[in-house]
Coordinates of C-alpha atoms in Angstrom, one line a residue:
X1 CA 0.0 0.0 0.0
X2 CA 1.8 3.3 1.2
X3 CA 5.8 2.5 1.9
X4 CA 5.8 4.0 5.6
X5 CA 8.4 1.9 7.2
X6 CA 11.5 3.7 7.8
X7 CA 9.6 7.1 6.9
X8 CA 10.4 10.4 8.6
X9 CA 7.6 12.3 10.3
X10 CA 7.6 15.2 8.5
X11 CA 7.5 12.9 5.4
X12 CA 4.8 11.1 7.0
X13 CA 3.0 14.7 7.9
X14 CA 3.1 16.0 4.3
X15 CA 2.2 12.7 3.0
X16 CA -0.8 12.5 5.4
X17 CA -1.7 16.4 4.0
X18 CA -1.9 15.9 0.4
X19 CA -4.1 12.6 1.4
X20 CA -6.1 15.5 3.1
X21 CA -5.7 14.0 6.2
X22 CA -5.3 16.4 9.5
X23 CA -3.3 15.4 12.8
X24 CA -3.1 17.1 15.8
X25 CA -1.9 15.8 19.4
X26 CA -4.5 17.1 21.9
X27 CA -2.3 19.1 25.0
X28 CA -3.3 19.1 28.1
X29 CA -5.3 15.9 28.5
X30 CA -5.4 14.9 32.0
X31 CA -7.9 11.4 31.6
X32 CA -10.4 10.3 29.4
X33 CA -13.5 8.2 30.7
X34 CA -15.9 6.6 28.4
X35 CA -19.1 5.3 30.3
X36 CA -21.2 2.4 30.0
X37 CA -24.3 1.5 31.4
X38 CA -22.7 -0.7 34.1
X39 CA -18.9 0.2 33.5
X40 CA -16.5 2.8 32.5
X41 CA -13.2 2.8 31.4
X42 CA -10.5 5.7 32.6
X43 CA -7.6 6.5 30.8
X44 CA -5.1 7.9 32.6
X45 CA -1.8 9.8 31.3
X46 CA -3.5 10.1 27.6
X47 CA -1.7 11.0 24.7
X48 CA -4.7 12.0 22.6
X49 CA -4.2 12.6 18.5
X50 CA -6.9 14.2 16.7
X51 CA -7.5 12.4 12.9
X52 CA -9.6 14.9 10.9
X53 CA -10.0 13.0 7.4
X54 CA -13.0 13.8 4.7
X55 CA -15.1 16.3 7.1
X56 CA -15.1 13.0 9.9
X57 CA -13.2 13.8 13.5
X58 CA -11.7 10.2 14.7
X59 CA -9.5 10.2 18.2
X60 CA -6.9 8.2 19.1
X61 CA -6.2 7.3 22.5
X62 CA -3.3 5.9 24.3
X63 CA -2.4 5.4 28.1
X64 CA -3.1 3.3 31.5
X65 CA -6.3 1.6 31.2
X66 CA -8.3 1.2 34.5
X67 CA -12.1 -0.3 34.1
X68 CA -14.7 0.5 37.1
X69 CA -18.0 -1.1 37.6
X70 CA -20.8 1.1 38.2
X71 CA -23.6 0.3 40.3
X72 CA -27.2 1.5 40.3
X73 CA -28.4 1.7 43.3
X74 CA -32.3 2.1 43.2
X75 CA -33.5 4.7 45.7
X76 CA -36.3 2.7 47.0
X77 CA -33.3 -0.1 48.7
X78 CA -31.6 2.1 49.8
X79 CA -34.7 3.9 51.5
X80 CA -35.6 0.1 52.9
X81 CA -32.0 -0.6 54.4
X82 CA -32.3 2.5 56.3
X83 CA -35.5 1.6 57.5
X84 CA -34.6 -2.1 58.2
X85 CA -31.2 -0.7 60.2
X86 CA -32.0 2.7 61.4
X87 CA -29.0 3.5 59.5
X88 CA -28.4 6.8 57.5
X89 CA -28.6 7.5 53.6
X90 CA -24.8 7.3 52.8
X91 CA -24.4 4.5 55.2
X92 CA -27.5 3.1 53.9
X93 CA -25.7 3.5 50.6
X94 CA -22.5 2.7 51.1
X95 CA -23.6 -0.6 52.7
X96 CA -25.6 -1.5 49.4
X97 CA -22.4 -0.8 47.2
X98 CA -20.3 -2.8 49.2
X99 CA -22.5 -5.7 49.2
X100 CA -22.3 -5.2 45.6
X101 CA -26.6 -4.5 45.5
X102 CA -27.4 -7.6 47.7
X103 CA -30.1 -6.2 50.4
X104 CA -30.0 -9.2 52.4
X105 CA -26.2 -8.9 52.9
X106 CA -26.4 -5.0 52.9
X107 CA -28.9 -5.5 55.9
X108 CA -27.3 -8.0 57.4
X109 CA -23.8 -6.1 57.5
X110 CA -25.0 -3.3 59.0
X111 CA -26.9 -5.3 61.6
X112 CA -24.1 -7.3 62.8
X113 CA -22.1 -3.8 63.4

């Protein structure tokens, strides 16, 4: 296709510009998260390159990966544990993330403290 091994960047750059092809590294970047339903992945340390080809923005990102699960916590258990415990809302809370939604165990825990 396009003999790019052992090319320079600026021949690489000019190349890339008479494709019509744009790219930019992003300064400044401190993390990137993209969110899931149920998930989200943060990208720390980012080095983040802007691709601008045909009118279409495209992002290329590199750097430590860390993935987090989210939980949604309905209101209404978290209203019951405190009503079950006596507890309050962020320990109510707190107890329901810990036991990873489980009201039995969140109960439970907080009953046995």
């Amino acid at each position: 296709m396009f003999p790019m091994k052992g090319m320079n960047p600026k021949q690489m750059k000019k190349m890339m510009k008479q494709l019509g092809i744009k790219m930019e590294e992003l300064e400044g970047v401190k993390e990137v998260i993209i969110r899931f339903e149920n998930k989200e992945i943060i990208i720390s340390e980012p080095i983040v390159t802007v691709i601008e080809a045909m009118g279409e923005k495209s992002y290329q990102i590199v750097g430590k990966e860390e993935v987090r699960e989210i939980l949604n916590i309905p209101e209404e258990d978290i209203k019951l544990v405190m009503e079950q415990t006596g507890v309050d809302y962020e320990t109510a809370k707190k107890a329901l993330e810990e036991a990873k939604g489980d009201l039995a165990e969140a109960i439970l825990k907080l009953q046995e403290a």
